[in-house]
mmCIF file of C-alpha atoms in Angstrom:
data_model
loop_
_atom_site.group_PDB
_atom_site.id
_atom_site.type_symbol
_atom_site.label_atom_id
_atom_site.label_comp_id
_atom_site.label_asym_id
_atom_site.label_seq_id
_atom_site.Cartn_x
_atom_site.Cartn_y
_atom_site.Cartn_z
ATOM 1 C CA MET A 380 76.721 16.012 -7.303
ATOM 2 C CA THR A 381 79.044 16.275 -10.065
ATOM 3 C CA ASP A 382 82.927 17.499 -9.503
ATOM 4 C CA HIS A 383 82.909 19.795 -12.085
ATOM 5 C CA ASP A 384 84.860 23.030 -10.995
ATOM 6 C CA ARG A 385 82.788 24.808 -13.447
ATOM 7 C CA SER A 386 79.374 24.014 -12.016
ATOM 8 C CA GLU A 387 78.312 27.453 -11.139
ATOM 9 C CA PRO A 388 75.731 29.853 -12.055
ATOM 10 C CA TRP A 389 75.838 33.089 -13.945
ATOM 11 C CA SER A 390 75.414 35.226 -10.951
ATOM 12 C CA ARG A 391 77.268 36.538 -7.922
ATOM 13 C CA THR A 392 79.095 35.609 -4.836
ATOM 14 C CA THR A 393 78.099 31.844 -5.205
ATOM 15 C CA LYS A 394 79.947 29.053 -4.005
ATOM 16 C CA ARG A 395 79.006 25.951 -5.764
ATOM 17 C CA ARG A 396 78.389 23.927 -2.476
ATOM 18 C CA GLN A 397 77.080 26.269 0.211
ATOM 19 C CA ASN A 398 75.833 25.769 3.617
ATOM 20 C CA LEU A 399 73.074 27.691 3.848
ATOM 21 C CA SER A 400 71.659 28.551 7.212
ATOM 22 C CA HIS A 401 69.496 31.076 8.578
ATOM 23 C CA SER A 402 66.867 32.134 10.994
ATOM 24 C CA ASN A 403 63.917 31.442 8.843
ATOM 25 C CA SER A 404 65.253 28.282 7.515
ATOM 26 C CA THR A 405 63.448 25.128 8.188
ATOM 27 C CA THR A 406 65.539 22.182 9.369
ATOM 28 C CA SER A 407 65.929 20.560 6.161
ATOM 29 C CA GLU A 408 67.526 23.893 4.665
ATOM 30 C CA ILE A 409 70.214 24.200 7.431
ATOM 31 C CA ALA A 410 73.613 23.334 6.003
ATOM 32 C CA GLN A 411 71.515 22.584 2.555
ATOM 33 C CA ILE A 412 73.735 22.280 -0.366
ATOM 34 C CA VAL A 413 72.413 23.685 -3.463
ATOM 35 C CA GLU A 414 72.930 21.939 -6.492
ATOM 36 C CA LEU A 415 74.120 24.284 -9.056
ATOM 37 C CA ASP A 416 74.510 21.350 -11.770
ATOM 38 C CA GLY A 417 73.687 22.302 -15.302
ATOM 39 C CA LEU A 418 75.087 25.630 -14.970
ATOM 40 C CA THR A 419 78.322 24.025 -15.492
ATOM 41 C CA ALA A 420 80.801 25.311 -18.312
ATOM 42 C CA HIS A 421 79.753 28.346 -19.046
ATOM 43 C CA LEU A 422 82.188 30.929 -19.542
ATOM 44 C CA GLY A 423 79.346 33.642 -18.704
ATOM 45 C CA TYR A 424 79.428 32.758 -15.331
ATOM 46 C CA LEU A 425 82.920 32.751 -14.771
ATOM 47 C CA ILE A 426 83.400 36.038 -16.573
ATOM 48 C CA ARG A 427 80.472 37.491 -14.535
ATOM 49 C CA ARG A 428 82.116 36.430 -11.066
ATOM 50 C CA THR A 429 85.443 37.761 -12.323
ATOM 51 C CA GLN A 430 84.001 40.976 -13.444
ATOM 52 C CA ILE A 431 82.499 41.506 -9.802
ATOM 53 C CA TRP A 432 85.567 40.455 -8.100
ATOM 54 C CA ILE A 433 87.492 43.235 -10.057
ATOM 55 C CA PHE A 434 84.858 45.896 -9.785
ATOM 56 C CA GLN A 435 84.641 45.568 -5.960
ATOM 57 C CA ASP A 436 88.105 45.555 -5.668
ATOM 58 C CA PHE A 437 88.600 48.517 -7.705
ATOM 59 C CA ILE A 438 85.893 50.536 -6.061
ATOM 60 C CA ARG A 439 87.163 49.638 -2.387
ATOM 61 C CA THR A 440 90.870 50.433 -3.622
ATOM 62 C CA LEU A 441 89.883 53.815 -4.753
ATOM 63 C CA ALA A 442 87.469 54.614 -1.818
ATOM 64 C CA THR A 443 89.382 57.358 -0.745
ATOM 65 C CA VAL A 444 89.357 59.125 -3.935
ATOM 66 C CA ASP A 445 85.790 58.060 -4.656
ATOM 67 C CA ILE A 446 86.112 56.817 -8.003
ATOM 68 C CA ARG A 447 84.453 54.115 -9.945
ATOM 69 C CA PRO A 448 85.701 52.402 -13.292
ATOM 70 C CA ALA A 449 83.415 54.122 -15.711
ATOM 71 C CA GLN A 450 84.804 57.468 -14.099
ATOM 72 C CA TYR A 451 88.218 56.458 -14.165
ATOM 73 C CA SER A 452 87.671 55.702 -17.912
ATOM 74 C CA VAL A 453 86.123 59.082 -18.558
ATOM 75 C CA LEU A 454 89.050 61.211 -16.673
ATOM 76 C CA THR A 455 91.761 58.857 -18.233
ATOM 77 C CA VAL A 456 90.356 59.457 -21.810
ATOM 78 C CA ILE A 457 89.690 63.410 -21.512
ATOM 79 C CA ASP A 458 93.273 63.882 -20.041
ATOM 80 C CA ALA A 459 94.642 61.727 -22.842
ATOM 81 C CA ASN A 460 92.394 64.111 -25.765
ATOM 82 C CA PRO A 461 91.866 67.700 -24.018
ATOM 83 C CA GLY A 462 88.993 69.207 -26.166
ATOM 84 C CA LEU A 463 87.151 65.771 -26.937
ATOM 85 C CA THR A 464 83.398 66.297 -27.521
ATOM 86 C CA GLN A 465 81.018 64.675 -25.463
ATOM 87 C CA MET A 466 79.457 62.448 -28.166
ATOM 88 C CA SER A 467 83.587 61.387 -29.169
ATOM 89 C CA LEU A 468 83.984 60.185 -25.633
ATOM 90 C CA SER A 469 80.267 58.350 -25.729
ATOM 91 C CA LYS A 470 81.345 56.668 -28.848
ATOM 92 C CA ALA A 471 85.002 55.995 -27.557
ATOM 93 C CA LEU A 472 83.913 54.499 -24.484
ATOM 94 C CA GLY A 473 80.770 53.018 -25.683
ATOM 95 C CA ILE A 474 78.683 54.693 -22.987
ATOM 96 C CA GLU A 475 75.116 55.653 -23.648
ATOM 97 C CA ARG A 476 74.846 59.286 -23.840
ATOM 98 C CA ALA A 477 72.387 59.912 -20.869
ATOM 99 C CA ARG A 478 74.394 57.763 -18.498
ATOM 100 C CA LEU A 479 77.696 59.514 -19.940
ATOM 101 C CA VAL A 480 75.750 63.260 -19.222
ATOM 102 C CA HIS A 481 75.509 61.932 -15.660
ATOM 103 C CA LEU A 482 78.958 60.603 -15.268
ATOM 104 C CA LEU A 483 80.344 64.064 -16.527
ATOM 105 C CA ASP A 484 77.922 65.965 -14.551
ATOM 106 C CA GLY A 485 79.343 64.222 -11.255
ATOM 107 C CA LEU A 486 82.751 64.725 -12.150
ATOM 108 C CA GLU A 487 82.147 68.301 -13.285
ATOM 109 C CA SER A 488 80.548 69.230 -9.886
ATOM 110 C CA ARG A 489 83.427 67.671 -8.142
ATOM 111 C CA ARG A 490 85.379 70.520 -10.496
ATOM 112 C CA PHE A 491 87.550 67.851 -11.977
ATOM 113 C CA LEU A 492 86.580 68.628 -15.537
ATOM 114 C CA GLU A 493 84.694 71.509 -17.527
ATOM 115 C CA ARG A 494 82.932 71.561 -20.476
ATOM 116 C CA ARG A 495 83.706 74.648 -22.832
ATOM 117 C CA SER A 496 81.970 76.168 -25.538
ATOM 118 C CA SER A 497 83.777 74.879 -28.933
ATOM 119 C CA ASN A 498 84.555 78.050 -31.154
ATOM 120 C CA SER A 499 83.909 75.905 -34.141
ATOM 121 C CA ASP A 500 80.586 74.268 -33.099
ATOM 122 C CA ARG A 501 78.507 75.880 -30.333
ATOM 123 C CA ARG A 502 76.346 72.940 -29.899
ATOM 124 C CA SER A 503 78.796 70.709 -28.986
ATOM 125 C CA HIS A 504 80.955 70.986 -25.707
ATOM 126 C CA ALA A 505 85.010 70.144 -25.542
ATOM 127 C CA LEU A 506 85.866 68.385 -22.592
ATOM 128 C CA HIS A 507 89.050 69.573 -20.283
ATOM 129 C CA LEU A 508 90.241 68.284 -17.128
ATOM 130 C CA THR A 509 90.958 71.288 -14.625
ATOM 131 C CA ALA A 510 93.982 71.502 -12.752
ATOM 132 C CA LYS A 511 92.166 70.029 -9.973
ATOM 133 C CA GLY A 512 91.004 67.088 -12.199
ATOM 134 C CA ARG A 513 94.867 66.717 -13.392
ATOM 135 C CA SER A 514 96.131 66.485 -9.812
ATOM 136 C CA ALA A 515 93.202 64.377 -8.624
ATOM 137 C CA LEU A 516 94.126 61.981 -11.632
ATOM 138 C CA ALA A 517 97.523 61.294 -10.213
ATOM 139 C CA ASP A 518 96.341 59.859 -6.972
ATOM 140 C CA ILE A 519 93.580 58.164 -8.689
ATOM 141 C CA ARG A 520 96.131 56.264 -10.965
ATOM 142 C CA ALA A 521 98.368 55.124 -8.542
ATOM 143 C CA LEU A 522 95.370 53.556 -6.738
ATOM 144 C CA ALA A 523 94.394 52.160 -9.778
ATOM 145 C CA GLN A 524 97.851 50.674 -10.196
ATOM 146 C CA GLU A 525 97.389 49.319 -6.444
ATOM 147 C CA HIS A 526 94.405 47.699 -7.421
ATOM 148 C CA GLU A 527 95.696 46.209 -10.338
ATOM 149 C CA GLN A 528 98.466 44.678 -8.242
ATOM 150 C CA HIS A 529 95.463 42.965 -6.235
ATOM 151 C CA VAL A 530 94.380 41.314 -9.573
ATOM 152 C CA ILE A 531 97.921 40.176 -10.107
ATOM 153 C CA GLU A 532 98.140 38.705 -6.484
ATOM 154 C CA ARG A 533 94.824 36.845 -6.985
ATOM 155 C CA VAL A 534 95.580 35.364 -10.493
ATOM 156 C CA GLY A 535 99.342 35.525 -10.778
ATOM 157 C CA ARG A 536 101.552 37.737 -13.204
ATOM 158 C CA LYS A 537 101.860 35.347 -15.918
ATOM 159 C CA ASN A 538 98.164 33.826 -15.664
ATOM 160 C CA ARG A 539 97.432 37.665 -15.826
ATOM 161 C CA GLN A 540 99.310 38.224 -18.917
ATOM 162 C CA GLN A 541 97.704 35.021 -20.382
ATOM 163 C CA LEU A 542 94.016 36.033 -19.738
ATOM 164 C CA LEU A 543 94.769 39.680 -21.196
ATOM 165 C CA ARG A 544 95.809 37.747 -24.550
ATOM 166 C CA LEU A 545 92.894 35.193 -24.345
ATOM 167 C CA LEU A 546 90.413 37.812 -23.690
ATOM 168 C CA ALA A 547 91.656 40.196 -26.503
ATOM 169 C CA CYS A 548 89.322 38.447 -29.289
ATOM 170 C CA PHE A 549 86.282 39.613 -27.258
ATOM 171 C CA ALA A 550 87.455 43.193 -27.205
ATOM 172 C CA SER A 551 87.877 43.660 -30.895
ATOM 173 C CA GLY A 552 84.161 44.478 -31.862
ATOM 174 C CA MET B 584 100.491 56.454 -29.553
ATOM 175 C CA THR B 585 101.494 53.205 -27.964
ATOM 176 C CA ASP B 586 101.387 49.661 -29.351
ATOM 177 C CA HIS B 587 99.782 48.053 -26.298
ATOM 178 C CA ASP B 588 97.079 45.687 -27.349
ATOM 179 C CA ARG B 589 95.809 46.477 -23.817
ATOM 180 C CA SER B 590 95.116 50.298 -24.183
ATOM 181 C CA GLU B 591 91.650 49.919 -23.842
ATOM 182 C CA PRO B 592 89.348 51.705 -21.188
ATOM 183 C CA TRP B 593 86.834 49.946 -18.788
ATOM 184 C CA SER B 594 83.811 50.398 -20.801
ATOM 185 C CA ARG B 595 81.812 49.025 -23.664
ATOM 186 C CA THR B 596 82.253 48.352 -27.259
ATOM 187 C CA THR B 597 85.162 50.603 -27.736
ATOM 188 C CA LYS B 598 87.978 50.349 -30.291
ATOM 189 C CA ARG B 599 91.053 51.406 -29.521
ATOM 190 C CA ARG B 600 91.712 53.122 -32.215
ATOM 191 C CA GLN B 601 88.769 54.524 -33.151
ATOM 192 C CA ASN B 602 87.834 56.845 -36.267
ATOM 193 C CA LEU B 603 85.154 59.193 -35.376
ATOM 194 C CA SER B 604 83.213 61.253 -37.765
ATOM 195 C CA HIS B 605 79.482 62.499 -37.011
ATOM 196 C CA SER B 606 77.438 65.612 -38.067
ATOM 197 C CA ASN B 607 78.261 67.650 -35.219
ATOM 198 C CA SER B 608 81.722 67.209 -35.181
ATOM 199 C CA THR B 609 84.350 69.901 -35.886
ATOM 200 C CA THR B 610 86.713 69.344 -38.646
ATOM 201 C CA SER B 611 89.418 68.415 -36.196
ATOM 202 C CA GLU B 612 87.433 65.742 -34.767
ATOM 203 C CA ILE B 613 86.481 64.418 -38.102
ATOM 204 C CA ALA B 614 88.191 60.933 -38.378
ATOM 205 C CA GLN B 615 89.892 61.637 -34.780
ATOM 206 C CA ILE B 616 91.767 59.156 -32.980
ATOM 207 C CA VAL B 617 90.828 58.687 -29.530
ATOM 208 C CA GLU B 618 93.847 58.199 -27.469
ATOM 209 C CA LEU B 619 92.789 55.616 -24.937
ATOM 210 C CA ASP B 620 96.510 55.229 -23.466
ATOM 211 C CA GLY B 621 96.646 54.975 -19.672
ATOM 212 C CA LEU B 622 93.991 52.692 -19.451
ATOM 213 C CA THR B 623 96.360 50.235 -20.682
ATOM 214 C CA ALA B 624 96.626 46.700 -18.885
ATOM 215 C CA HIS B 625 93.738 46.629 -16.799
ATOM 216 C CA LEU B 626 92.358 43.111 -16.808
ATOM 217 C CA GLY B 627 88.898 44.362 -15.582
ATOM 218 C CA TYR B 628 88.487 46.526 -19.109
ATOM 219 C CA LEU B 629 88.835 43.205 -20.974
ATOM 220 C CA ILE B 630 86.792 41.385 -18.545
ATOM 221 C CA ARG B 631 84.051 44.110 -18.605
ATOM 222 C CA ARG B 632 84.357 43.867 -22.612
ATOM 223 C CA THR B 633 83.919 39.830 -22.878
ATOM 224 C CA GLN B 634 81.320 40.007 -20.292
ATOM 225 C CA ILE B 635 79.137 42.364 -22.411
ATOM 226 C CA TRP B 636 80.010 40.467 -25.597
ATOM 227 C CA ILE B 637 79.131 37.024 -23.860
ATOM 228 C CA PHE B 638 75.752 38.397 -22.533
ATOM 229 C CA GLN B 639 74.609 40.178 -25.724
ATOM 230 C CA ASP B 640 75.191 36.628 -27.590
ATOM 231 C CA PHE B 641 73.607 35.024 -24.733
ATOM 232 C CA ILE B 642 70.149 37.050 -24.664
ATOM 233 C CA ARG B 643 70.369 37.384 -28.742
ATOM 234 C CA THR B 644 70.581 33.459 -28.894
ATOM 235 C CA LEU B 645 68.107 32.589 -26.474
ATOM 236 C CA ALA B 646 65.785 35.707 -27.608
ATOM 237 C CA THR B 647 63.271 33.129 -29.360
ATOM 238 C CA VAL B 648 62.521 32.067 -25.494
ATOM 239 C CA ASP B 649 62.904 35.299 -23.670
ATOM 240 C CA ILE B 650 65.509 34.292 -21.201
ATOM 241 C CA ARG B 651 68.337 36.227 -19.889
ATOM 242 C CA PRO B 652 71.751 34.897 -18.110
ATOM 243 C CA ALA B 653 69.931 35.387 -14.406
ATOM 244 C CA GLN B 654 66.480 33.798 -15.379
ATOM 245 C CA TYR B 655 68.667 31.117 -17.008
ATOM 246 C CA SER B 656 70.379 30.581 -13.595
ATOM 247 C CA VAL B 657 67.017 30.759 -11.485
ATOM 248 C CA LEU B 658 65.251 28.105 -13.667
ATOM 249 C CA THR B 659 68.539 25.700 -13.548
ATOM 250 C CA VAL B 660 69.060 25.873 -9.601
ATOM 251 C CA ILE B 661 65.435 25.618 -8.973
ATOM 252 C CA ASP B 662 65.089 22.486 -11.317
ATOM 253 C CA ALA B 663 68.003 20.978 -9.502
ATOM 254 C CA ASN B 664 66.937 21.988 -6.239
ATOM 255 C CA PRO B 665 63.022 21.512 -6.072
ATOM 256 C CA GLY B 666 61.308 22.918 -2.727
ATOM 257 C CA LEU B 667 64.310 25.399 -2.698
ATOM 258 C CA THR B 668 63.391 28.902 -0.616
ATOM 259 C CA GLN B 669 63.729 32.303 -1.940
ATOM 260 C CA MET B 670 66.091 32.898 0.508
ATOM 261 C CA SER B 671 68.633 30.120 -0.483
ATOM 262 C CA LEU B 672 68.211 30.736 -3.661
ATOM 263 C CA SER B 673 68.985 34.428 -2.915
ATOM 264 C CA LYS B 674 72.308 33.125 -1.036
ATOM 265 C CA ALA B 675 73.070 30.316 -3.840
ATOM 266 C CA LEU B 676 72.678 32.841 -6.383
ATOM 267 C CA GLY B 677 74.185 36.144 -4.873
ATOM 268 C CA ILE B 678 71.301 37.741 -6.183
ATOM 269 C CA GLU B 679 69.992 40.518 -4.081
ATOM 270 C CA ARG B 680 66.591 40.033 -2.508
ATOM 271 C CA ALA B 681 64.563 42.584 -4.182
ATOM 272 C CA ARG B 682 66.283 41.755 -7.461
ATOM 273 C CA LEU B 683 65.309 38.080 -7.202
ATOM 274 C CA VAL B 684 61.473 38.660 -6.266
ATOM 275 C CA HIS B 685 61.447 40.754 -9.373
ATOM 276 C CA LEU B 686 62.765 37.546 -11.268
ATOM 277 C CA LEU B 687 60.634 34.956 -9.624
ATOM 278 C CA ASP B 688 57.433 37.144 -10.522
ATOM 279 C CA GLY B 689 58.367 37.281 -14.190
ATOM 280 C CA LEU B 690 58.898 33.559 -14.264
ATOM 281 C CA GLU B 691 55.704 32.797 -12.109
ATOM 282 C CA SER B 692 53.440 35.057 -14.533
ATOM 283 C CA ARG B 693 55.219 33.190 -17.046
ATOM 284 C CA ARG B 694 53.590 29.804 -15.228
ATOM 285 C CA PHE B 695 57.465 28.621 -15.338
ATOM 286 C CA LEU B 696 57.691 28.226 -11.577
ATOM 287 C CA GLU B 697 55.476 28.334 -8.529
ATOM 288 C CA ARG B 698 55.952 29.287 -4.869
ATOM 289 C CA ARG B 699 54.513 26.885 -2.303
ATOM 290 C CA SER B 700 53.985 27.580 0.882
ATOM 291 C CA SER B 701 56.196 25.276 3.035
ATOM 292 C CA ASN B 702 54.396 22.980 5.616
ATOM 293 C CA SER B 703 57.195 23.406 8.251
ATOM 294 C CA ASP B 704 57.727 27.270 8.056
ATOM 295 C CA ARG B 705 54.452 29.283 6.943
ATOM 296 C CA ARG B 706 56.695 32.351 6.218
ATOM 297 C CA SER B 707 58.773 30.902 3.648
ATOM 298 C CA HIS B 708 57.861 29.762 0.187
ATOM 299 C CA ALA B 709 59.147 26.575 -1.645
ATOM 300 C CA LEU B 710 60.001 27.155 -5.069
ATOM 301 C CA HIS B 711 59.107 24.646 -7.597
ATOM 302 C CA LEU B 712 59.018 24.458 -11.538
ATOM 303 C CA THR B 713 55.992 23.648 -13.097
ATOM 304 C CA ALA B 714 55.578 21.144 -15.955
ATOM 305 C CA LYS B 715 55.600 24.009 -18.190
ATOM 306 C CA GLY B 716 58.644 25.262 -16.651
ATOM 307 C CA ARG B 717 60.721 22.008 -16.988
ATOM 308 C CA SER B 718 59.482 21.579 -20.514
ATOM 309 C CA ALA B 719 60.437 25.191 -21.518
ATOM 310 C CA LEU B 720 63.997 24.426 -19.676
ATOM 311 C CA ALA B 721 64.764 21.874 -22.103
ATOM 312 C CA ASP B 722 64.422 24.499 -25.035
ATOM 313 C CA ILE B 723 66.286 26.770 -23.029
ATOM 314 C CA ARG B 724 69.095 24.210 -22.002
ATOM 315 C CA ALA B 725 69.471 23.663 -26.189
ATOM 316 C CA LEU B 726 69.834 27.192 -26.855
ATOM 317 C CA ALA B 727 72.305 27.730 -23.957
ATOM 318 C CA GLN B 728 74.558 25.186 -25.320
ATOM 319 C CA GLU B 729 74.077 26.874 -29.110
ATOM 320 C CA HIS B 730 75.430 30.089 -27.204
ATOM 321 C CA GLU B 731 78.116 28.286 -25.526
ATOM 322 C CA GLN B 732 78.959 26.896 -29.017
ATOM 323 C CA HIS B 733 79.371 30.765 -30.218
ATOM 324 C CA VAL B 734 81.663 31.288 -27.409
ATOM 325 C CA ILE B 735 84.011 28.335 -28.439
ATOM 326 C CA GLU B 736 83.785 29.729 -32.047
ATOM 327 C CA ARG B 737 85.154 32.981 -30.683
ATOM 328 C CA VAL B 738 87.856 32.101 -28.500
ATOM 329 C CA GLY B 739 88.717 28.862 -29.745
ATOM 330 C CA ARG B 740 87.838 25.408 -27.616
ATOM 331 C CA LYS B 741 91.295 25.175 -26.078
ATOM 332 C CA ASN B 742 91.405 28.771 -25.275
ATOM 333 C CA ARG B 743 87.896 28.319 -23.561
ATOM 334 C CA GLN B 744 89.161 25.566 -21.336
ATOM 335 C CA GLN B 745 92.123 27.546 -20.356
ATOM 336 C CA LEU B 746 90.064 30.758 -19.544
ATOM 337 C CA LEU B 747 87.715 28.449 -17.250
ATOM 338 C CA ARG B 748 90.872 27.222 -15.577
ATOM 339 C CA LEU B 749 92.614 30.701 -15.245
ATOM 340 C CA LEU B 750 89.195 32.367 -13.899
ATOM 341 C CA ALA B 751 88.367 30.024 -11.521
ATOM 342 C CA CYS B 752 90.267 31.963 -8.719
ATOM 343 C CA PHE B 753 87.996 34.631 -8.826
ATOM 344 C CA ALA B 754 84.913 32.703 -8.356
ATOM 345 C CA SER B 755 86.280 31.058 -4.938
ATOM 346 C CA GLY B 756 84.815 33.615 -2.927
#
């Protein structure tokens, strides 16, 4: 058993030294300590764990408005770029076309946005938030800020700033 | 247009100020700058971008052995805990049962591992790497280290250490 804090696998909700007990377990497995050595020192594992923590908190915090991170991104970008086409949005957010269509269908059926035929190009649709969508986005933004406050409480304000700085290199393509 | 480095959405492979041009675009959209303002300052977005970068590099680096991050975790934990049950592994890695069964099926069909009936409890299977699995894991580990080297090249050795330290708080449950 090593003492590395980083002896963790690339997966979810794991504690490195975990007591396992469940009804089907054999005696030897009750309170078994699962050795995760060998998964040490992989940044990817901690990143994945962090992502799951953050997304779960986001989804929980925005549960009353039923908005997930990708939906939040879509609404925010359309609000900032009225008339954007689906293709431009797909590229800007790097969301695959099929998944984006599904996302937009859901938000359109909630009457948060509408696809209007483009005058100059009938093949493409211009995306606009509805009045209802803009109004919802105000509430959604307030809750997204509440979520970000949870992140700050978890990691600390200065540490969060440092993380934003250190992680920027991965976001530059 | 703000100057925040953090003006990014929670999604993939995006550049904050992105020139868009494609065949279907209207004139106004050629070289359109998509404003991502309002998605600023969300740690979740940078975490997601980082996760995608790291997973893509892992998958690319380990392409010759055809191993993905979750498979790597599974092989590593079984190697360190021979005889582990599926349920214990599921809990230790936080992988849902159905997904884990699928993962194990794939690795078993490649003869990297085997499920042996437990003597004490016939309902549970004890997981063991085969000789072939252990041998493959040696190669896999070497490539996983190569991947980690790419992470170091991207972010810097000291910055990576700092990230591991800063992110630890999200992995503690």
